[in-house]
Coordinates of C-alpha atoms and ligand atoms in Angstrom, one line a residue:
M1 CA 13.4 -6.3 23.5
D2 CA 12.2 -3.6 25.9
I3 CA 11.0 -0.5 24.3
K4 CA 12.0 2.7 26.2
I5 CA 9.4 5.4 26.1
T6 CA 10.1 9.1 26.3
R7 CA 6.9 11.1 26.2
A8 CA 6.5 14.4 24.4
S9 CA 6.3 17.3 26.8
A10 CA 3.4 18.9 25.0
L11 CA 0.8 17.1 22.9
K12 CA -0.5 18.5 19.6
D13 CA -4.1 19.4 19.0
K14 CA -5.9 16.6 17.2
P15 CA -7.1 17.6 13.7
D16 CA -10.8 17.6 12.7
S17 CA -11.4 14.3 10.9
S18 CA -13.5 16.0 8.2
T19 CA -10.5 18.1 6.9
L20 CA -7.7 15.6 7.1
V21 CA -5.2 15.6 4.2
F22 CA -3.7 12.2 3.6
G23 CA -0.4 11.7 5.5
K24 CA 0.0 15.2 6.9
A25 CA -1.2 15.2 10.5
M26 CA 1.6 13.2 12.1
T27 CA 1.0 12.2 15.8
D28 CA 3.1 13.1 18.9
H29 CA 5.5 10.1 18.9
M30 CA 7.5 7.7 16.7
F31 CA 9.2 4.4 17.1
I32 CA 12.8 3.8 16.2
V33 CA 15.1 0.8 16.5
D34 CA 18.8 0.7 15.4
Y35 CA 20.6 -2.1 13.6
D36 CA 24.4 -2.4 13.4
A37 CA 26.1 -5.3 11.7
G38 CA 27.7 -7.5 14.3
Q39 CA 25.4 -6.2 17.0
G40 CA 22.0 -6.8 15.5
W41 CA 18.9 -4.7 16.4
H42 CA 19.2 -2.6 19.6
D43 CA 17.8 0.4 21.4
A44 CA 14.1 0.1 20.6
R45 CA 12.5 3.4 21.7
I46 CA 9.4 5.6 21.3
I47 CA 10.4 9.2 21.3
P48 CA 8.6 12.5 20.6
Y49 CA 7.9 12.9 16.8
G50 CA 10.4 15.1 15.1
P51 CA 13.1 15.5 12.4
L52 CA 15.7 12.8 12.1
Q53 CA 19.4 13.8 12.2
I54 CA 21.0 12.2 9.3
D55 CA 24.6 12.5 8.0
P56 CA 24.5 14.2 4.6
A57 CA 26.5 11.3 3.2
A58 CA 24.0 8.7 4.4
K59 CA 23.3 6.1 1.7
V60 CA 19.5 6.5 1.9
L61 CA 19.9 10.1 0.6
H62 CA 22.0 9.2 -2.4
Y63 CA 21.3 5.6 -3.4
G64 CA 17.7 5.1 -2.4
E65 CA 18.3 2.5 0.3
E66 CA 14.8 2.6 1.6
I67 CA 11.8 0.3 2.0
F68 CA 8.4 0.9 3.5
E69 CA 5.0 -0.5 4.4
G70 CA 1.5 0.9 4.7
L71 CA -1.3 -0.4 6.9
K72 CA -4.1 1.0 9.1
A73 CA -5.5 0.8 12.6
Y74 CA -9.3 0.8 12.7
R75 CA -11.6 1.9 15.5
T76 CA -14.5 -0.5 16.0
A77 CA -18.0 0.3 17.2
D78 CA -17.2 -0.8 20.8
G79 CA -14.2 1.6 20.8
S80 CA -11.5 -1.0 20.5
I81 CA -8.7 -0.8 18.0
Q82 CA -7.7 -3.4 15.5
L83 CA -5.2 -4.1 12.7
F84 CA -5.7 -5.9 9.4
R85 CA -3.1 -8.7 8.5
P86 CA -0.2 -6.8 10.0
R87 CA 2.1 -9.9 9.9
D88 CA 1.7 -9.9 6.1
N89 CA 3.1 -6.4 6.0
I90 CA 6.1 -7.4 8.1
D91 CA 6.7 -10.5 5.9
R92 CA 6.6 -8.3 2.8
L93 CA 8.9 -5.7 4.5
N94 CA 11.5 -8.5 5.0
K95 CA 11.1 -9.6 1.4
S96 CA 11.8 -6.0 0.3
A97 CA 14.7 -5.9 2.7
D98 CA 16.2 -9.0 1.1
R99 CA 16.0 -7.3 -2.4
L100 CA 17.7 -4.1 -1.2
C101 CA 20.3 -5.9 1.0
L102 CA 18.9 -4.4 4.2
P103 CA 18.8 -6.6 7.3
Q104 CA 15.9 -8.9 8.2
I105 CA 14.0 -7.6 11.2
P106 CA 12.4 -10.2 13.6
E107 CA 8.6 -10.2 13.1
E108 CA 7.9 -9.7 16.8
L109 CA 10.1 -6.6 17.0
A110 CA 8.7 -5.0 13.8
L111 CA 5.2 -5.8 15.1
A112 CA 5.9 -4.4 18.6
G113 CA 7.1 -1.2 17.0
I114 CA 3.7 -0.9 15.4
T115 CA 1.4 -2.1 18.2
E116 CA 3.2 -0.2 21.1
L117 CA 3.2 3.1 19.1
V118 CA -0.5 2.7 18.2
K119 CA -1.4 1.9 21.8
L120 CA 0.5 5.0 23.0
E121 CA -1.2 7.1 20.3
Q122 CA -4.7 5.5 20.7
D123 CA -6.4 8.8 21.2
W124 CA -5.3 9.6 17.6
V125 CA -7.3 6.7 16.1
P126 CA -10.4 8.5 14.8
S127 CA -13.9 7.0 15.1
E128 CA -15.9 8.8 12.3
E129 CA -17.1 6.5 9.5
G130 CA -14.4 5.5 7.1
T131 CA -11.5 7.1 9.1
S132 CA -8.5 5.3 10.4
L133 CA -4.9 5.7 11.7
Y134 CA -2.4 5.1 8.9
I135 CA 0.7 3.4 9.9
R136 CA 4.0 3.9 8.0
P137 CA 6.8 1.5 9.0
F138 CA 10.1 2.1 7.0
M139 CA 13.7 1.0 7.0
I140 CA 16.7 3.2 5.9
G141 CA 20.4 2.5 5.3
L142 CA 22.4 5.1 7.1
D143 CA 26.1 4.4 6.6
A144 CA 27.8 7.8 6.2
A145 CA 30.0 7.2 3.1
L146 CA 29.4 7.9 -0.6
G147 CA 30.7 4.5 -1.8
V148 CA 28.0 2.3 -3.2
H149 CA 27.7 -0.6 -0.7
S150 CA 24.9 -1.9 1.4
S151 CA 24.7 -0.2 4.9
H152 CA 25.9 -1.7 8.2
H153 CA 24.0 0.9 10.1
V154 CA 20.2 0.9 9.6
Q155 CA 17.1 2.1 11.3
Y156 CA 13.5 0.8 11.3
I157 CA 11.1 3.6 12.1
V158 CA 7.3 3.7 12.5
V159 CA 5.3 6.9 12.2
V160 CA 1.5 7.2 12.2
C161 CA -1.2 9.7 11.2
P162 CA -5.0 9.9 11.2
V163 CA -6.5 9.7 7.8
G164 CA -10.0 10.7 6.6
A165 CA -12.5 8.7 4.6
Y166 CA -10.9 8.0 1.2
Y167 CA -14.3 8.5 -0.5
P168 CA -16.2 11.1 1.4
E169 CA -18.7 11.3 -1.4
G170 CA -19.0 7.5 -2.0
L171 CA -16.9 5.4 -4.4
N172 CA -16.5 7.4 -7.6
P173 CA -15.0 5.7 -10.7
V174 CA -11.6 7.0 -11.8
K175 CA -10.2 7.6 -15.3
I176 CA -7.1 5.7 -16.1
Y177 CA -4.4 6.5 -18.7
I178 CA -2.3 3.6 -20.1
E179 CA 1.3 4.7 -20.0
E180 CA 3.2 3.6 -23.1
E181 CA 6.6 5.3 -22.5
D182 CA 7.7 5.2 -18.9
V183 CA 7.7 1.9 -16.9
R184 CA 7.4 1.6 -13.2
A185 CA 9.5 -1.5 -12.7
V186 CA 11.1 -4.4 -14.7
K187 CA 11.6 -8.0 -14.1
G188 CA 14.8 -8.3 -12.2
G189 CA 14.4 -4.8 -10.9
M190 CA 12.6 -3.8 -7.7
G191 CA 8.9 -4.0 -8.6
M192 CA 8.1 -6.7 -6.1
A193 CA 9.7 -4.6 -3.3
K194 CA 7.9 -1.7 -1.7
T195 CA 10.7 0.9 -2.1
G196 CA 10.9 4.6 -2.7
G197 CA 12.8 4.2 -6.0
N198 CA 9.7 2.7 -7.8
Y199 CA 7.7 5.7 -6.7
A200 CA 10.3 8.1 -8.0
A201 CA 10.2 6.3 -11.3
S202 CA 6.4 6.7 -11.5
L203 CA 6.1 10.5 -10.8
R204 CA 6.6 11.7 -14.4
A205 CA 3.9 9.5 -15.9
G206 CA 1.6 10.3 -13.1
N207 CA 2.1 14.0 -13.7
R208 CA 1.5 13.5 -17.5
A209 CA -1.7 11.6 -16.9
E210 CA -2.9 14.3 -14.5
E211 CA -2.2 17.0 -17.2
R212 CA -4.4 15.0 -19.6
G213 CA -7.2 14.9 -17.0
Y214 CA -6.7 11.3 -15.8
S215 CA -6.3 10.4 -12.2
Q216 CA -4.0 7.4 -12.4
V217 CA -1.6 5.6 -14.7
L218 CA -2.0 2.0 -15.8
W219 CA 1.5 0.5 -16.1
L220 CA 2.5 -1.9 -18.8
D221 CA 5.3 -4.4 -18.3
G222 CA 8.8 -3.1 -19.0
V223 CA 9.9 -5.9 -21.4
H224 CA 7.1 -6.3 -24.0
R225 CA 5.3 -3.0 -23.1
K226 CA 2.1 -5.0 -23.7
Y227 CA 1.0 -6.6 -20.5
I228 CA -0.9 -4.9 -17.7
E229 CA 0.9 -4.7 -14.3
E230 CA -0.6 -2.2 -11.9
V231 CA -2.7 0.9 -11.7
G232 CA -1.0 3.8 -10.0
A233 CA 0.3 2.3 -6.7
M234 CA -2.5 -0.3 -6.7
N235 CA -2.9 -3.8 -8.0
V236 CA -5.6 -4.1 -10.6
M237 CA -8.5 -6.6 -11.3
F238 CA -11.0 -7.0 -14.2
K239 CA -14.2 -8.9 -14.5
V240 CA -14.4 -10.2 -18.0
N241 CA -17.3 -12.4 -19.1
G242 CA -18.0 -13.5 -15.5
K243 CA -14.4 -14.4 -14.6
I244 CA -12.0 -12.3 -12.6
L245 CA -8.6 -11.6 -14.2
T246 CA -5.6 -10.1 -12.4
P247 CA -1.9 -9.9 -13.5
D248 CA 0.2 -12.7 -12.0
L249 CA 3.0 -11.9 -9.6
N250 CA 5.7 -12.0 -12.2
G251 CA 8.5 -10.2 -10.2
S252 CA 7.6 -6.6 -11.3
V253 CA 4.2 -6.6 -9.7
L254 CA 3.8 -5.8 -6.0
D255 CA 2.2 -8.6 -3.9
G256 CA -0.6 -6.5 -2.4
I257 CA -2.3 -7.6 0.7
T258 CA -5.6 -6.1 -0.5
R259 CA -5.1 -8.1 -3.7
R260 CA -4.5 -11.3 -1.8
S261 CA -7.6 -10.6 0.4
C262 CA -9.8 -9.8 -2.7
I263 CA -8.7 -13.0 -4.4
Q264 CA -9.6 -15.0 -1.3
L265 CA -13.1 -13.4 -1.0
L266 CA -13.8 -13.8 -4.7
K267 CA -12.9 -17.5 -4.5
D268 CA -15.1 -17.8 -1.3
W269 CA -18.0 -16.4 -3.4
G270 CA -17.4 -19.0 -6.1
Y271 CA -15.7 -16.8 -8.7
Q272 CA -13.1 -18.2 -11.0
V273 CA -9.9 -16.0 -10.5
E274 CA -7.2 -16.2 -13.2
E275 CA -3.8 -14.8 -12.2
R276 CA -2.1 -14.4 -15.6
R277 CA -0.6 -12.1 -18.2
I278 CA -3.3 -9.8 -19.6
S279 CA -2.4 -7.6 -22.6
A280 CA -3.8 -4.1 -23.0
E281 CA -5.0 -5.4 -26.4
E282 CA -7.0 -8.2 -24.8
L283 CA -8.6 -5.7 -22.4
F284 CA -9.6 -3.3 -25.1
A285 CA -11.0 -6.1 -27.2
A286 CA -13.1 -7.3 -24.2
A287 CA -14.3 -3.7 -23.7
E288 CA -15.3 -3.4 -27.3
S289 CA -17.2 -6.7 -27.4
G290 CA -19.0 -5.8 -24.1
E291 CA -17.3 -8.5 -22.1
L292 CA -15.3 -6.2 -19.8
E293 CA -17.8 -5.9 -17.0
E294 CA -15.9 -4.2 -14.2
A295 CA -12.4 -2.9 -13.5
W296 CA -10.9 -1.8 -10.2
G297 CA -7.7 -1.1 -8.3
T298 CA -6.9 -2.6 -4.9
G299 CA -4.7 -1.2 -2.1
T300 CA -4.7 -0.3 1.6
A301 CA -5.4 3.4 1.2
A302 CA -8.5 3.1 -1.0
V303 CA -9.4 -0.5 -0.4
V304 CA -10.9 -0.8 -3.9
S305 CA -11.0 2.0 -6.5
P306 CA -13.5 1.5 -9.3
I307 CA -12.2 2.3 -12.9
G308 CA -14.8 4.0 -15.1
E309 CA -12.7 4.9 -18.1
L310 CA -9.5 3.5 -19.8
A311 CA -7.5 5.4 -22.4
M312 CA -4.5 4.5 -24.5
G313 CA -3.3 7.0 -27.1
E314 CA -6.4 8.1 -28.9
K315 CA -8.5 5.0 -27.9
K316 CA -10.9 5.3 -25.0
V317 CA -13.4 2.9 -23.4
T318 CA -15.9 3.3 -20.7
V319 CA -16.2 0.5 -18.1
S320 CA -19.4 -0.4 -16.3
H321 CA -21.1 2.7 -17.7
N322 CA -18.7 4.7 -15.5
Q323 CA -20.6 3.4 -12.5
I324 CA -19.2 1.3 -9.6
G325 CA -19.7 -2.4 -10.5
E326 CA -21.5 -4.9 -8.4
I327 CA -18.5 -7.0 -7.5
T328 CA -16.3 -3.9 -6.8
Q329 CA -19.0 -2.6 -4.4
K330 CA -19.3 -6.1 -2.8
L331 CA -15.5 -6.3 -2.2
Y332 CA -15.4 -2.8 -0.8
D333 CA -18.3 -3.6 1.6
E334 CA -16.9 -6.9 2.7
L335 CA -13.3 -5.8 3.2
T336 CA -14.2 -2.6 5.0
G337 CA -16.8 -4.5 7.1
I338 CA -14.0 -6.9 8.3
Q339 CA -11.6 -4.0 8.9
W340 CA -14.0 -2.0 11.0
G341 CA -15.4 -5.0 12.7
H342 CA -19.0 -4.8 11.2
V343 CA -18.9 -8.3 9.6
A344 CA -17.4 -11.7 10.6
D345 CA -13.7 -12.4 9.9
P346 CA -13.6 -16.0 8.7
H347 CA -10.0 -16.0 7.7
N348 CA -8.6 -14.5 10.9
W349 CA -7.3 -11.4 9.2
I350 CA -7.9 -9.1 12.2
M351 CA -5.5 -8.6 15.1
K352 CA -7.0 -6.8 18.1
L353 CA -4.7 -4.5 20.0
Ligands
PLP401 C1 1.5 -0.8 -1.5 C2 1.3 -1.1 -3.0 C3 0.2 -1.8 -3.5 C4 -0.9 -2.3 -2.6 O1 -0.5 -3.1 -1.6 P1 -1.5 -3.3 -0.4 O2 -0.7 -4.3 0.5 O3 -2.8 -3.9 -0.9 O4 -1.7 -2.0 0.3 C5 0.2 -2.1 -4.8 N1 1.1 -1.6 -5.7 C6 2.2 -0.9 -5.2 C7 3.2 -0.5 -6.2 C8 2.3 -0.6 -3.9 O5 3.4 0.1 -3.5

């Protein structure tokens, strides 16, 4: 499908990379393609970045008919630009679409929306250490009617923005609060889909954790309220007695691309990785017996985020002496090395633009 490009008449000033606030400095253009039942995807276009005109009765505004993705474009030392496993993001977008009765989008069309926009906005891809261009593809249901049905008119949109180094002062361990009241997602719900509703469900616990002085929530499963699922909007991994443990993809855990990449690297390095149910009780017991060696979250924004303290009710444990662990650091160095092109890419995860 041809992409029609309408250029912005005036370009914005590019922000200083050192003062970037995540997700605020949107670029000059955006990609949009329409879908109508019976007609399929049509009118792919790149137009000046700006507000969308949406009917107030549009389903996305009332019933949360929305899915999204998050990935980054990286500037390498030779000035070229590359993406990390973008087809995995599109594959996941289509899985989310299936769960929310949104249409499947052809992989090549979804990918072209990303690559053509990034090429047009290439001057926005920053080059300072640790910086990147964050890419946010999303799909919304737009039928203008208040009845609860899946939409026949849908848009797939891509917006991008430069983001600063996630850890300007190095990888600092975070304090995590185990949430025992609210749940993020349940089996049979939308936990495996990347959709706004799961985030809406997570805000209250996030605010509560913050008020208590913790930076993220550790989510327990919605059925037994016992088993660990994710940390904030990241997957979570533990090193216990030399082995790596991570919750299995049980339907309410998001299939993270960073998670998948970490599991592959850990196996390459000879670690045993167990994807299985892990109870909070098991984790605290391991911490108390000194077997919990490291804990970290994984996700595109932070890559890995070391966990230095876990709290549940009145119980508190320190992990890895509140320092970044050896494996956490090694995963961070290897993944960011591949993403920015400093180290070899044995699994063909990189796509050059
Ligand atoms: C996006 C996301 C992740 C991380 O996925 P990546 O593909 O690694 O960025 C984990 N959990 C939730 C809930 C997410 O939305």
